PDB file of C-alpha atoms in Angstrom:
ATOM      1  CA  UNK W 176     -19.061 -26.497  13.903  1.00 84.00           C
ATOM      2  CA  UNK W 177     -18.005 -23.197  12.342  1.00 97.00           C
ATOM      3  CA  UNK W 178     -14.409 -22.653  11.280  1.00 98.00           C
ATOM      4  CA  UNK W 179     -12.391 -19.576  10.351  1.00 98.00           C
ATOM      5  CA  UNK W 180      -9.453 -20.477   8.127  1.00 98.00           C
ATOM      6  CA  UNK W 181      -6.287 -18.352   8.226  1.00 98.00           C
ATOM      7  CA  UNK W 182      -3.666 -17.918   5.522  1.00 97.00           C
ATOM      8  CA  UNK W 183      -0.767 -15.455   5.351  1.00 95.00           C
ATOM      9  CA  UNK W 184       2.956 -15.801   4.862  1.00 92.00           C
ATOM     10  CA  UNK W 185       3.554 -12.529   6.697  1.00 90.00           C
ATOM     11  CA  UNK W 186       0.978 -12.243   9.492  1.00 93.00           C
ATOM     12  CA  UNK W 187       0.985 -14.094  12.799  1.00 95.00           C
ATOM     13  CA  UNK W 188      -1.749 -16.710  13.204  1.00 97.00           C
ATOM     14  CA  UNK W 189      -1.042 -16.884  16.942  1.00 97.00           C
ATOM     15  CA  UNK W 190      -1.550 -13.153  17.405  1.00 97.00           C
ATOM     16  CA  UNK W 191      -4.730 -12.975  15.331  1.00 97.00           C
ATOM     17  CA  UNK W 192      -6.139 -16.096  16.963  1.00 97.00           C
ATOM     18  CA  UNK W 193      -5.503 -14.827  20.493  1.00 97.00           C
ATOM     19  CA  UNK W 194      -7.210 -11.515  19.749  1.00 97.00           C
ATOM     20  CA  UNK W 195     -10.203 -12.876  17.802  1.00 97.00           C
ATOM     21  CA  UNK W 196     -11.066 -15.953  19.874  1.00 96.00           C
ATOM     22  CA  UNK W 197     -12.635 -14.029  22.823  1.00 96.00           C
ATOM     23  CA  UNK W 198     -14.998 -12.260  20.404  1.00 95.00           C
ATOM     24  CA  UNK W 199     -15.987 -15.373  18.437  1.00 97.00           C
ATOM     25  CA  UNK W 200     -17.257 -18.070  20.806  1.00 96.00           C
ATOM     26  CA  UNK W 201     -18.193 -21.187  18.907  1.00 94.00           C
ATOM     27  CA  UNK W 202     -15.835 -20.398  16.003  1.00 97.00           C
ATOM     28  CA  UNK W 203     -12.738 -22.561  15.568  1.00 97.00           C
ATOM     29  CA  UNK W 204      -9.745 -20.632  14.251  1.00 97.00           C
ATOM     30  CA  UNK W 205      -7.107 -22.623  12.412  1.00 97.00           C
ATOM     31  CA  UNK W 206      -4.484 -22.527   9.718  1.00 97.00           C
ATOM     32  CA  UNK W 207      -5.400 -23.886   6.312  1.00 95.00           C
ATOM     33  CA  UNK W 208      -3.324 -27.037   6.809  1.00 96.00           C
ATOM     34  CA  UNK W 209      -5.191 -27.808  10.051  1.00 97.00           C
ATOM     35  CA  UNK W 210      -8.756 -27.641   8.683  1.00 97.00           C
ATOM     36  CA  UNK W 211     -10.555 -30.893   9.600  1.00 96.00           C
ATOM     37  CA  UNK W 212     -13.650 -30.482   7.418  1.00 97.00           C
ATOM     38  CA  UNK W 213     -13.686 -27.966   4.574  1.00 97.00           C
ATOM     39  CA  UNK W 214     -17.496 -27.851   4.733  1.00 97.00           C
ATOM     40  CA  UNK W 215     -17.262 -26.263   8.190  1.00 97.00           C
ATOM     41  CA  UNK W 216     -15.237 -23.302   6.894  1.00 98.00           C
ATOM     42  CA  UNK W 217     -17.565 -20.290   6.818  1.00 98.00           C
ATOM     43  CA  UNK W 218     -15.016 -17.493   7.166  1.00 98.00           C
ATOM     44  CA  UNK W 219     -11.519 -16.789   5.845  1.00 98.00           C
ATOM     45  CA  UNK W 220      -8.874 -14.360   7.074  1.00 97.00           C
ATOM     46  CA  UNK W 221      -6.236 -14.253   4.362  1.00 96.00           C
ATOM     47  CA  UNK W 222      -3.508 -12.321   2.565  1.00 94.00           C
ATOM     48  CA  UNK W 223      -2.500 -13.321  -0.969  1.00 92.00           C
ATOM     49  CA  UNK W 224      -3.642 -16.956  -0.795  1.00 95.00           C
ATOM     50  CA  UNK W 225      -2.426 -19.169  -3.648  1.00 95.00           C
ATOM     51  CA  UNK W 226      -4.624 -19.987  -6.631  1.00 94.00           C
ATOM     52  CA  UNK W 227      -7.123 -22.710  -5.786  1.00 96.00           C
ATOM     53  CA  UNK W 228      -7.051 -21.906  -2.072  1.00 97.00           C
ATOM     54  CA  UNK W 229     -10.826 -21.328  -1.793  1.00 97.00           C
ATOM     55  CA  UNK W 230     -11.965 -24.153  -4.072  1.00 96.00           C
ATOM     56  CA  UNK W 231     -12.788 -26.638  -1.307  1.00 97.00           C
ATOM     57  CA  UNK W 232     -14.576 -24.133   0.941  1.00 97.00           C
ATOM     58  CA  UNK W 233     -18.058 -24.452  -0.543  1.00 96.00           C
ATOM     59  CA  UNK W 234     -19.821 -22.899   2.463  1.00 97.00           C
ATOM     60  CA  UNK W 235     -17.676 -19.781   2.718  1.00 97.00           C
ATOM     61  CA  UNK W 236     -19.684 -16.709   3.743  1.00 97.00           C
ATOM     62  CA  UNK W 237     -17.063 -13.982   4.181  1.00 98.00           C
ATOM     63  CA  UNK W 238     -13.459 -13.237   3.238  1.00 98.00           C
ATOM     64  CA  UNK W 239     -11.473 -10.759   5.316  1.00 97.00           C
ATOM     65  CA  UNK W 240      -8.533  -9.432   3.303  1.00 94.00           C
ATOM     66  CA  UNK W 241      -5.546  -8.823   5.572  1.00 91.00           C
ATOM     67  CA  UNK W 242      -4.549  -5.536   4.016  1.00 84.00           C
ATOM     68  CA  UNK W 243      -5.750  -2.693   1.833  1.00 79.00           C
ATOM     69  CA  UNK W 244      -4.821  -4.056  -1.612  1.00 83.00           C
ATOM     70  CA  UNK W 245      -7.183  -6.543  -3.273  1.00 86.00           C
ATOM     71  CA  UNK W 246      -5.377  -7.051  -6.595  1.00 87.00           C
ATOM     72  CA  UNK W 247      -4.442 -10.634  -5.659  1.00 87.00           C
ATOM     73  CA  UNK W 248      -8.172 -11.466  -5.595  1.00 90.00           C
ATOM     74  CA  UNK W 249      -8.894 -10.309  -9.148  1.00 86.00           C
ATOM     75  CA  UNK W 250      -9.652 -12.853 -11.859  1.00 85.00           C
ATOM     76  CA  UNK W 251      -9.722 -15.903  -9.570  1.00 90.00           C
ATOM     77  CA  UNK W 252     -11.915 -18.866 -10.463  1.00 92.00           C
ATOM     78  CA  UNK W 253     -11.827 -20.379  -6.968  1.00 95.00           C
ATOM     79  CA  UNK W 254     -13.442 -17.523  -5.050  1.00 93.00           C
ATOM     80  CA  UNK W 255     -17.212 -17.809  -4.547  1.00 92.00           C
ATOM     81  CA  UNK W 256     -19.547 -14.826  -4.829  1.00 93.00           C
ATOM     82  CA  UNK W 257     -19.317 -13.708  -1.218  1.00 96.00           C
ATOM     83  CA  UNK W 258     -18.698 -10.378   0.533  1.00 96.00           C
ATOM     84  CA  UNK W 259     -15.050  -9.400   0.785  1.00 96.00           C
ATOM     85  CA  UNK W 260     -13.978  -6.833   3.342  1.00 95.00           C
ATOM     86  CA  UNK W 261     -10.714  -5.007   3.831  1.00 90.00           C
ATOM     87  CA  UNK W 262      -9.229  -3.728   7.034  1.00 85.00           C
ATOM     88  CA  UNK W 263     -10.147  -0.113   7.664  1.00 81.00           C
ATOM     89  CA  UNK W 264      -7.786   0.541  10.515  1.00 82.00           C
ATOM     90  CA  UNK W 265      -6.678   4.004  11.694  1.00 80.00           C
ATOM     91  CA  UNK W 266      -3.362   2.504  12.817  1.00 90.00           C
ATOM     92  CA  UNK W 267      -2.694   1.263   9.270  1.00 92.00           C
ATOM     93  CA  UNK W 268      -3.427   4.743   7.930  1.00 92.00           C
ATOM     94  CA  UNK W 269      -1.114   6.320  10.511  1.00 95.00           C
ATOM     95  CA  UNK W 270       1.616   3.813   9.707  1.00 96.00           C
ATOM     96  CA  UNK W 271       1.341   4.565   5.993  1.00 97.00           C
ATOM     97  CA  UNK W 272       1.292   8.314   6.576  1.00 98.00           C
ATOM     98  CA  UNK W 273       4.373   8.007   8.772  1.00 98.00           C
ATOM     99  CA  UNK W 274       6.289   6.172   6.061  1.00 98.00           C
ATOM    100  CA  UNK W 275       5.225   8.685   3.402  1.00 98.00           C
ATOM    101  CA  UNK W 276       6.123  11.614   5.641  1.00 98.00           C
ATOM    102  CA  UNK W 277       9.547  10.085   6.348  1.00 98.00           C
ATOM    103  CA  UNK W 278      10.222   9.633   2.624  1.00 98.00           C
ATOM    104  CA  UNK W 279       9.026  13.133   1.703  1.00 98.00           C
ATOM    105  CA  UNK W 280      10.998  14.783   4.524  1.00 98.00           C
ATOM    106  CA  UNK W 281      14.096  12.849   3.507  1.00 98.00           C
ATOM    107  CA  UNK W 282      14.008  14.545   0.112  1.00 98.00           C
ATOM    108  CA  UNK W 283      12.636  17.903   1.258  1.00 98.00           C
ATOM    109  CA  UNK W 284      15.520  18.193   3.756  1.00 98.00           C
ATOM    110  CA  UNK W 285      18.141  16.903   1.253  1.00 98.00           C
ATOM    111  CA  UNK W 286      19.107  13.972   3.473  1.00 98.00           C
ATOM    112  CA  UNK W 287      20.485  11.858   0.571  1.00 98.00           C
ATOM    113  CA  UNK W 288      22.992  14.636  -0.174  1.00 98.00           C
ATOM    114  CA  UNK W 289      24.177  14.571   3.439  1.00 98.00           C
ATOM    115  CA  UNK W 290      24.385  10.775   3.387  1.00 97.00           C
ATOM    116  CA  UNK W 291      26.647  10.964   0.337  1.00 97.00           C
ATOM    117  CA  UNK W 292      28.752  13.686   1.959  1.00 98.00           C
ATOM    118  CA  UNK W 293      29.168  11.581   5.087  1.00 98.00           C
ATOM    119  CA  UNK W 294      30.411   8.620   3.061  1.00 97.00           C
ATOM    120  CA  UNK W 295      32.967  10.979   1.515  1.00 98.00           C
ATOM    121  CA  UNK W 296      33.859  12.555   4.908  1.00 98.00           C
ATOM    122  CA  UNK W 297      32.882  15.915   3.458  1.00 98.00           C
ATOM    123  CA  UNK W 298      31.188  18.758   5.362  1.00 98.00           C
ATOM    124  CA  UNK W 299      28.357  19.801   3.052  1.00 98.00           C
ATOM    125  CA  UNK W 300      25.918  22.558   3.988  1.00 98.00           C
ATOM    126  CA  UNK W 301      22.600  23.015   2.192  1.00 98.00           C
ATOM    127  CA  UNK W 302      20.236  25.605   3.580  1.00 98.00           C
ATOM    128  CA  UNK W 303      16.873  24.110   4.584  1.00 97.00           C
ATOM    129  CA  UNK W 304      13.940  24.958   2.340  1.00 97.00           C
ATOM    130  CA  UNK W 305      10.600  26.263   3.504  1.00 98.00           C
ATOM    131  CA  UNK W 306       8.129  23.344   3.393  1.00 98.00           C
ATOM    132  CA  UNK W 307       5.669  25.464   1.414  1.00 98.00           C
ATOM    133  CA  UNK W 308       8.227  25.758  -1.393  1.00 98.00           C
ATOM    134  CA  UNK W 309       8.187  21.970  -1.881  1.00 98.00           C
ATOM    135  CA  UNK W 310       5.385  20.719  -4.137  1.00 98.00           C
ATOM    136  CA  UNK W 311       4.203  17.217  -3.252  1.00 99.00           C
ATOM    137  CA  UNK W 312       1.734  15.308  -5.404  1.00 98.00           C
ATOM    138  CA  UNK W 313      -0.211  12.308  -4.089  1.00 98.00           C
ATOM    139  CA  UNK W 314      -1.628   9.932  -6.693  1.00 98.00           C
ATOM    140  CA  UNK W 315      -4.562   8.084  -5.180  1.00 98.00           C
ATOM    141  CA  UNK W 316      -6.849   9.711  -2.621  1.00 97.00           C
ATOM    142  CA  UNK W 317      -8.526   6.703  -1.061  1.00 93.00           C
ATOM    143  CA  UNK W 318      -8.533   6.173   2.686  1.00 91.00           C
ATOM    144  CA  UNK W 319      -4.753   5.813   3.001  1.00 95.00           C
ATOM    145  CA  UNK W 320      -3.869   8.365   0.321  1.00 97.00           C
ATOM    146  CA  UNK W 321      -6.169  11.037   1.715  1.00 97.00           C
ATOM    147  CA  UNK W 322      -4.781  10.519   5.228  1.00 97.00           C
ATOM    148  CA  UNK W 323      -1.194  10.822   4.000  1.00 98.00           C
ATOM    149  CA  UNK W 324      -1.970  13.876   1.855  1.00 98.00           C
ATOM    150  CA  UNK W 325      -3.581  15.657   4.787  1.00 98.00           C
ATOM    151  CA  UNK W 326      -0.611  14.873   7.037  1.00 98.00           C
ATOM    152  CA  UNK W 327       1.763  16.306   4.423  1.00 98.00           C
ATOM    153  CA  UNK W 328      -0.371  19.449   4.187  1.00 98.00           C
ATOM    154  CA  UNK W 329      -0.340  19.731   7.997  1.00 98.00           C
ATOM    155  CA  UNK W 330       3.455  19.745   7.841  1.00 98.00           C
ATOM    156  CA  UNK W 331       3.303  22.808   5.571  1.00 98.00           C
ATOM    157  CA  UNK W 332       4.042  21.257   2.170  1.00 98.00           C
ATOM    158  CA  UNK W 333       2.171  22.450  -0.902  1.00 98.00           C
ATOM    159  CA  UNK W 334       0.127  19.341  -1.621  1.00 98.00           C
ATOM    160  CA  UNK W 335      -1.926  18.390  -4.646  1.00 98.00           C
ATOM    161  CA  UNK W 336      -3.791  15.161  -5.252  1.00 98.00           C
ATOM    162  CA  UNK W 337      -4.921  13.156  -8.252  1.00 98.00           C
ATOM    163  CA  UNK W 338      -7.572  10.449  -8.291  1.00 97.00           C
ATOM    164  CA  UNK W 339      -9.837   8.639 -10.725  1.00 93.00           C
ATOM    165  CA  UNK W 340     -12.909  10.463  -9.438  1.00 93.00           C
ATOM    166  CA  UNK W 341     -12.983  13.965  -8.015  1.00 96.00           C
ATOM    167  CA  UNK W 342     -12.282  14.363  -4.301  1.00 96.00           C
ATOM    168  CA  UNK W 343     -12.433  17.365  -1.994  1.00 97.00           C
ATOM    169  CA  UNK W 344      -9.836  17.632   0.781  1.00 97.00           C
ATOM    170  CA  UNK W 345      -9.254  20.763   2.835  1.00 96.00           C
ATOM    171  CA  UNK W 346      -5.959  22.453   2.024  1.00 95.00           C
ATOM    172  CA  UNK W 347      -5.217  20.180  -0.947  1.00 98.00           C
ATOM    173  CA  UNK W 348      -5.688  20.982  -4.608  1.00 97.00           C
ATOM    174  CA  UNK W 349      -7.479  17.943  -6.027  1.00 98.00           C
ATOM    175  CA  UNK W 350      -7.831  16.974  -9.664  1.00 98.00           C
ATOM    176  CA  UNK W 351      -9.155  13.868 -11.350  1.00 98.00           C
ATOM    177  CA  UNK W 352      -9.311  11.931 -14.582  1.00 97.00           C
ATOM    178  CA  UNK W 353      -6.760  11.068 -17.248  1.00 97.00           C
ATOM    179  CA  UNK W 354      -7.201  14.428 -18.958  1.00 97.00           C
ATOM    180  CA  UNK W 355      -5.593  16.204 -15.990  1.00 98.00           C
ATOM    181  CA  UNK W 356      -2.853  13.649 -15.254  1.00 98.00           C
ATOM    182  CA  UNK W 357      -0.028  15.024 -17.419  1.00 98.00           C
ATOM    183  CA  UNK W 358      -0.445  18.541 -16.012  1.00 98.00           C
ATOM    184  CA  UNK W 359      -0.601  17.145 -12.478  1.00 98.00           C
ATOM    185  CA  UNK W 360       2.651  15.218 -12.938  1.00 98.00           C
ATOM    186  CA  UNK W 361       4.451  18.286 -14.259  1.00 98.00           C
ATOM    187  CA  UNK W 362       3.711  20.357 -11.180  1.00 98.00           C
ATOM    188  CA  UNK W 363       5.342  18.280  -8.440  1.00 98.00           C
ATOM    189  CA  UNK W 364       8.833  18.160  -6.969  1.00 98.00           C
ATOM    190  CA  UNK W 365       8.000  14.919  -5.133  1.00 99.00           C
ATOM    191  CA  UNK W 366       5.482  12.373  -6.394  1.00 99.00           C
ATOM    192  CA  UNK W 367       3.894   9.855  -4.005  1.00 99.00           C
ATOM    193  CA  UNK W 368       2.102   6.934  -5.672  1.00 98.00           C
ATOM    194  CA  UNK W 369      -0.764   5.498  -3.590  1.00 98.00           C
ATOM    195  CA  UNK W 370      -3.068   4.090  -6.266  1.00 97.00           C
ATOM    196  CA  UNK W 371      -4.738   0.684  -6.067  1.00 93.00           C
ATOM    197  CA  UNK W 372      -3.766  -1.769  -8.788  1.00 92.00           C
ATOM    198  CA  UNK W 373      -6.703  -2.156 -11.182  1.00 90.00           C
ATOM    199  CA  UNK W 374      -7.005  -2.794 -14.924  1.00 89.00           C
ATOM    200  CA  UNK W 375      -7.108   0.992 -15.424  1.00 93.00           C
ATOM    201  CA  UNK W 376      -4.047   1.750 -13.264  1.00 95.00           C
ATOM    202  CA  UNK W 377      -1.755  -1.102 -14.393  1.00 95.00           C
ATOM    203  CA  UNK W 378       1.174   0.539 -16.197  1.00 98.00           C
ATOM    204  CA  UNK W 379      -0.407   3.963 -15.764  1.00 98.00           C
ATOM    205  CA  UNK W 380       2.947   5.599 -15.027  1.00 98.00           C
ATOM    206  CA  UNK W 381       4.542   4.809 -18.373  1.00 98.00           C
ATOM    207  CA  UNK W 382       7.823   6.162 -19.725  1.00 98.00           C
ATOM    208  CA  UNK W 383       6.030   9.099 -21.340  1.00 98.00           C
ATOM    209  CA  UNK W 384       4.192   9.971 -18.126  1.00 98.00           C
ATOM    210  CA  UNK W 385       7.314   9.672 -15.987  1.00 98.00           C
ATOM    211  CA  UNK W 386       8.958  12.082 -18.429  1.00 98.00           C
ATOM    212  CA  UNK W 387       6.294  14.637 -17.463  1.00 98.00           C
ATOM    213  CA  UNK W 388       7.804  14.942 -13.992  1.00 98.00           C
ATOM    214  CA  UNK W 389      10.093  17.959 -13.616  1.00 98.00           C
ATOM    215  CA  UNK W 390      13.767  17.080 -14.072  1.00 98.00           C
ATOM    216  CA  UNK W 391      15.246  16.302 -10.658  1.00 98.00           C
ATOM    217  CA  UNK W 392      11.951  15.210  -9.097  1.00 98.00           C
ATOM    218  CA  UNK W 393      11.816  12.560  -6.383  1.00 98.00           C
ATOM    219  CA  UNK W 394       9.592   9.506  -6.701  1.00 99.00           C
ATOM    220  CA  UNK W 395       7.939   7.484  -3.910  1.00 99.00           C
ATOM    221  CA  UNK W 396       5.871   4.347  -4.504  1.00 98.00           C
ATOM    222  CA  UNK W 397       3.961   2.706  -1.651  1.00 98.00           C
ATOM    223  CA  UNK W 398       1.089   1.231  -3.670  1.00 97.00           C
ATOM    224  CA  UNK W 399       1.798  -1.564  -6.159  1.00 96.00           C
ATOM    225  CA  UNK W 400       4.820  -2.020  -8.400  1.00 97.00           C
ATOM    226  CA  UNK W 401       2.743  -2.795 -11.487  1.00 97.00           C
ATOM    227  CA  UNK W 402       1.234   0.710 -11.468  1.00 98.00           C
ATOM    228  CA  UNK W 403       4.627   1.866 -12.780  1.00 98.00           C
ATOM    229  CA  UNK W 404       6.673   0.812 -15.813  1.00 98.00           C
ATOM    230  CA  UNK W 405       9.615  -0.328 -13.676  1.00 98.00           C
ATOM    231  CA  UNK W 406      12.079  -0.477 -16.573  1.00 98.00           C
ATOM    232  CA  UNK W 407      11.173   3.095 -17.539  1.00 98.00           C
ATOM    233  CA  UNK W 408      11.510   4.224 -13.915  1.00 98.00           C
ATOM    234  CA  UNK W 409      14.948   2.602 -13.700  1.00 98.00           C
ATOM    235  CA  UNK W 410      16.029   4.323 -16.911  1.00 98.00           C
ATOM    236  CA  UNK W 411      14.752   7.701 -15.660  1.00 98.00           C
ATOM    237  CA  UNK W 412      16.734   7.242 -12.433  1.00 98.00           C
ATOM    238  CA  UNK W 413      19.876   6.219 -14.312  1.00 98.00           C
ATOM    239  CA  UNK W 414      19.565   9.256 -16.593  1.00 98.00           C
ATOM    240  CA  UNK W 415      18.967  11.614 -13.664  1.00 98.00           C
ATOM    241  CA  UNK W 416      15.609  12.842 -14.901  1.00 98.00           C
ATOM    242  CA  UNK W 417      14.195  11.424 -11.675  1.00 98.00           C
ATOM    243  CA  UNK W 418      16.820  12.263  -9.081  1.00 98.00           C
ATOM    244  CA  UNK W 419      15.849   9.986  -6.219  1.00 98.00           C
ATOM    245  CA  UNK W 420      13.345   7.244  -5.433  1.00 99.00           C
ATOM    246  CA  UNK W 421      11.973   5.475  -2.375  1.00 99.00           C
ATOM    247  CA  UNK W 422      10.411   2.195  -3.448  1.00 99.00           C
ATOM    248  CA  UNK W 423       8.441  -0.098  -1.169  1.00 98.00           C
ATOM    249  CA  UNK W 424       6.792  -2.088  -3.980  1.00 98.00           C
ATOM    250  CA  UNK W 425       7.966  -3.659  -7.238  1.00 98.00           C
ATOM    251  CA  UNK W 426       6.603  -5.453 -10.276  1.00 97.00           C
ATOM    252  CA  UNK W 427       8.191  -8.650  -8.909  1.00 96.00           C
ATOM    253  CA  UNK W 428       8.459  -9.326  -5.190  1.00 95.00           C
ATOM    254  CA  UNK W 429      10.889 -10.134  -3.729  1.00 96.00           C
ATOM    255  CA  UNK W 430      12.898  -7.887  -6.021  1.00 98.00           C
ATOM    256  CA  UNK W 431      15.357 -10.200  -7.838  1.00 98.00           C
ATOM    257  CA  UNK W 432      18.991  -9.862  -6.674  1.00 98.00           C
ATOM    258  CA  UNK W 433      20.149  -9.026 -10.202  1.00 98.00           C
ATOM    259  CA  UNK W 434      17.770  -6.075 -10.585  1.00 98.00           C
ATOM    260  CA  UNK W 435      19.767  -2.846 -11.174  1.00 98.00           C
ATOM    261  CA  UNK W 436      17.672  -0.933  -8.636  1.00 98.00           C
ATOM    262  CA  UNK W 437      19.557  -2.696  -5.826  1.00 98.00           C
ATOM    263  CA  UNK W 438      22.839  -1.100  -6.852  1.00 98.00           C
ATOM    264  CA  UNK W 439      21.648   2.478  -7.402  1.00 98.00           C
ATOM    265  CA  UNK W 440      22.769   4.974  -4.765  1.00 97.00           C
ATOM    266  CA  UNK W 441      19.805   7.236  -5.521  1.00 98.00           C
ATOM    267  CA  UNK W 442      17.265   4.532  -4.640  1.00 98.00           C
ATOM    268  CA  UNK W 443      16.064   3.486  -1.179  1.00 98.00           C
ATOM    269  CA  UNK W 444      14.440   0.028  -1.155  1.00 98.00           C
ATOM    270  CA  UNK W 445      12.149  -1.383   1.537  1.00 98.00           C
ATOM    271  CA  UNK W 446      10.391  -4.789   1.377  1.00 97.00           C
ATOM    272  CA  UNK W 447       6.685  -3.865   1.042  1.00 95.00           C
ATOM    273  CA  UNK W 448       6.147  -2.781   4.633  1.00 94.00           C
ATOM    274  CA  UNK W 449       4.998   0.837   4.422  1.00 97.00           C
ATOM    275  CA  UNK W 450       1.746  -0.205   6.085  1.00 94.00           C
ATOM    276  CA  UNK W 451       0.701  -3.597   7.423  1.00 90.00           C
ATOM    277  CA  UNK W 452      -2.302  -4.974   9.281  1.00 86.00           C
ATOM    278  CA  UNK W 453      -2.199  -4.294  13.023  1.00 89.00           C
ATOM    279  CA  UNK W 454      -4.046  -7.142  14.810  1.00 93.00           C
ATOM    280  CA  UNK W 455      -4.420  -5.303  18.118  1.00 92.00           C
ATOM    281  CA  UNK W 456      -6.362  -2.429  16.566  1.00 91.00           C
ATOM    282  CA  UNK W 457      -8.185  -4.329  13.779  1.00 92.00           C
ATOM    283  CA  UNK W 458      -9.359  -7.492  15.570  1.00 94.00           C
ATOM    284  CA  UNK W 459     -12.542  -5.906  16.950  1.00 93.00           C
ATOM    285  CA  UNK W 460     -13.531  -4.694  13.472  1.00 92.00           C
ATOM    286  CA  UNK W 461     -12.857  -8.136  11.966  1.00 95.00           C
ATOM    287  CA  UNK W 462     -14.848  -9.909  14.685  1.00 96.00           C
ATOM    288  CA  UNK W 463     -17.831  -7.584  14.276  1.00 96.00           C
ATOM    289  CA  UNK W 464     -17.977  -8.227  10.541  1.00 96.00           C
ATOM    290  CA  UNK W 465     -17.763 -11.987  11.073  1.00 97.00           C
ATOM    291  CA  UNK W 466     -20.644 -11.729  13.538  1.00 97.00           C
ATOM    292  CA  UNK W 467     -22.645  -9.703  11.000  1.00 96.00           C
ATOM    293  CA  UNK W 468     -22.038 -12.261   8.277  1.00 96.00           C
ATOM    294  CA  UNK W 469     -23.031 -15.093  10.619  1.00 94.00           C
ATOM    295  CA  UNK W 470     -26.347 -13.329  11.275  1.00 95.00           C
ATOM    296  CA  UNK W 471     -26.894 -12.650   7.582  1.00 94.00           C
ATOM    297  CA  UNK W 472     -26.484  -8.893   8.034  1.00 96.00           C
ATOM    298  CA  UNK W 473     -24.626  -6.515   5.666  1.00 96.00           C
ATOM    299  CA  UNK W 474     -20.923  -6.126   6.425  1.00 96.00           C
ATOM    300  CA  UNK W 475     -18.903  -2.916   6.569  1.00 94.00           C
ATOM    301  CA  UNK W 476     -15.819  -1.951   4.547  1.00 92.00           C
ATOM    302  CA  UNK W 477     -16.818  -4.238   1.679  1.00 94.00           C
ATOM    303  CA  UNK W 478     -14.529  -4.142  -1.367  1.00 90.00           C
ATOM    304  CA  UNK W 479     -14.976  -5.208  -4.965  1.00 87.00           C
ATOM    305  CA  UNK W 480     -11.770  -6.673  -6.415  1.00 82.00           C
ATOM    306  CA  UNK W 481     -12.606  -5.941 -10.054  1.00 74.00           C
ATOM    307  CA  UNK W 482     -12.798  -2.235  -9.165  1.00 78.00           C
ATOM    308  CA  UNK W 483      -9.683  -2.478  -7.019  1.00 74.00           C
ATOM    309  CA  UNK W 484     -11.278  -0.904  -3.946  1.00 73.00           C
TER     310      UNK W 484
END
């Protein structure tokens, strides 16, 4: 018997099971608590499993990570040396780009100012700006970041991108490496953070780097909270150096009720949902990789947690 074990606190086992089962005859799909024999588990479909989760699965051949981020898989002593794949799903990229575009447009069209005026029952006119006059920087030009940056450019914004290694994207000024980071930060009215969390990106946006942003800039983070010094970000928002922020990720999740970010009118908080796995569009890709692994063939979309991508 061959078993696929499922673990996620956020994704639906029923939905994934219904979509995968027709493509995987002979494979039993079950939740971790329903596994009958750990030796039969050859495949895992998981998102942020607890430490020790993989220890009993000695015959594991493939791990499918239910999302783009792999930071929760770094430094584990229970994970065997097996291929790990991430979902490479156009619907996830579109969902992320939609969230980023919403957040950028909200600032580019001065929506927070109108929200404040409405609360005060005050008619407040601000003339719309030309999109090309708004400089948007995207940090992280991987699959999701590149898609979002190109969508922003399509909407007419002046878009630049920063990444660890040099990228080339039509209509986007791309730069790379730490030597260019301070200059990049200083040239953007709106900063969108889309970096993976790796040893080299943890705490990358420190107090000194946040200070490089132009006074009054807007800040959007849809990657991982630990990429940013959250205390420094909070201080910059309180001081007005960063005027507004849309935050989907935090250094602790859920964000503790006592955190000052909750009470700041210039901060919009969402609970880590900018982009999530879409079973209907990703199931075929997952099934094909499981079939490849079962045949001993190379898988696609393999990731390496220590690199972060």
